[in-house]
Amino acid sequence: MSGWMQGKRAFITGVANDRSIAWAIAQQFQAEGAELSFSYPGEAMGKRMLPLVKTLNPAAVLDLDVSSDAQIEAAVKEVGKVWDSV
């Protein structure tokens, strides 16, 4: 692999299961050197995707409803605790 994502960060949304396009993208980004964070919408989805994404050693995994401005704001603050910029 060329490592074209080395030193880059990616905030991934939309991982529902191991057949999700978002999951394939996350795996490729990680293989190319990116540091990853993930979000999921609600507890039920979290139970399904957390075991999967934890295999990639993410910097953060957040419960996030993207239709809520307040939750988006809170997520940006949480990611800011592990990354100096988003």
Coordinates of C-alpha atoms in Angstrom, one line a residue:
M1 CA 0.0 0.0 0.0
S2 CA 1.1 3.5 -0.7
G3 CA 0.0 5.1 2.5
W4 CA -1.6 8.0 0.7
M5 CA -3.8 8.6 3.8
Q6 CA -0.8 8.7 6.2
G7 CA -1.2 11.6 8.7
K8 CA -4.8 12.2 7.6
R9 CA -7.9 11.9 9.7
A10 CA -11.4 10.7 8.7
F11 CA -14.7 11.0 10.5
I12 CA -16.8 8.1 9.2
T13 CA -20.6 8.0 9.4
G14 CA -23.0 5.4 8.0
V15 CA -21.4 2.1 9.1
A16 CA -24.4 -0.2 9.6
N17 CA -22.7 -3.6 9.3
D18 CA -19.7 -5.3 7.6
R19 CA -21.4 -4.9 4.2
S20 CA -21.8 -1.1 4.4
I21 CA -20.0 1.0 1.8
A22 CA -18.9 3.2 4.8
W23 CA -17.3 0.1 6.3
A24 CA -15.3 -0.6 3.1
I25 CA -14.2 3.0 2.9
A26 CA -13.1 3.0 6.6
Q27 CA -11.1 -0.2 6.1
Q28 CA -9.3 1.2 3.1
F29 CA -8.6 4.6 4.8
Q30 CA -7.2 2.7 7.8
A31 CA -5.1 0.4 5.5
E32 CA -3.7 3.5 3.9
G33 CA -2.7 5.1 7.2
A34 CA -5.6 7.3 8.2
E35 CA -6.6 7.8 11.8
L36 CA -10.4 7.2 12.1
S37 CA -13.3 8.3 14.2
F38 CA -16.9 7.0 13.8
S39 CA -20.4 8.1 14.5
Y40 CA -23.6 6.1 14.8
P41 CA -27.3 7.2 15.1
G42 CA -28.7 5.8 18.4
E43 CA -28.2 3.0 20.8
A44 CA -29.6 0.2 18.6
M45 CA -27.2 1.0 15.7
G46 CA -24.3 1.4 18.2
K47 CA -24.8 -2.1 19.5
R48 CA -24.5 -3.5 15.9
M49 CA -21.5 -1.4 14.7
L50 CA -19.4 -0.8 17.8
P51 CA -17.8 -4.3 17.9
L52 CA -17.0 -3.9 14.2
V53 CA -15.4 -0.4 14.2
K54 CA -13.4 -1.1 17.4
T55 CA -11.3 -3.5 15.4
L56 CA -9.9 -0.5 13.6
N57 CA -8.8 1.2 16.9
P58 CA -10.7 4.4 16.3
A59 CA -9.7 7.7 18.0
A60 CA -13.4 8.3 18.9
V61 CA -16.8 6.6 18.5
L62 CA -19.8 8.9 19.0
D63 CA -23.5 8.6 19.2
L64 CA -24.7 11.3 16.8
D65 CA -28.0 12.1 15.2
V66 CA -26.9 14.4 12.3
S67 CA -30.4 15.9 12.1
S68 CA -29.7 17.6 15.5
D69 CA -27.5 20.7 15.5
A70 CA -26.9 20.4 19.2
Q71 CA -25.6 16.8 18.7
I72 CA -23.4 17.9 15.9
E73 CA -22.0 20.7 18.1
A74 CA -21.4 18.2 20.9
A75 CA -19.7 15.7 18.5
V76 CA -17.3 18.4 17.2
K77 CA -16.3 19.2 20.8
E78 CA -15.8 15.5 21.6
V79 CA -13.6 14.9 18.5
G80 CA -11.7 18.1 19.5
K81 CA -10.7 16.3 22.7
V82 CA -8.8 13.7 20.7
W83 CA -7.8 15.6 17.5
D84 CA -6.4 19.1 17.5
S85 CA -8.5 19.9 14.3
V86 CA -11.4 18.5 12.4

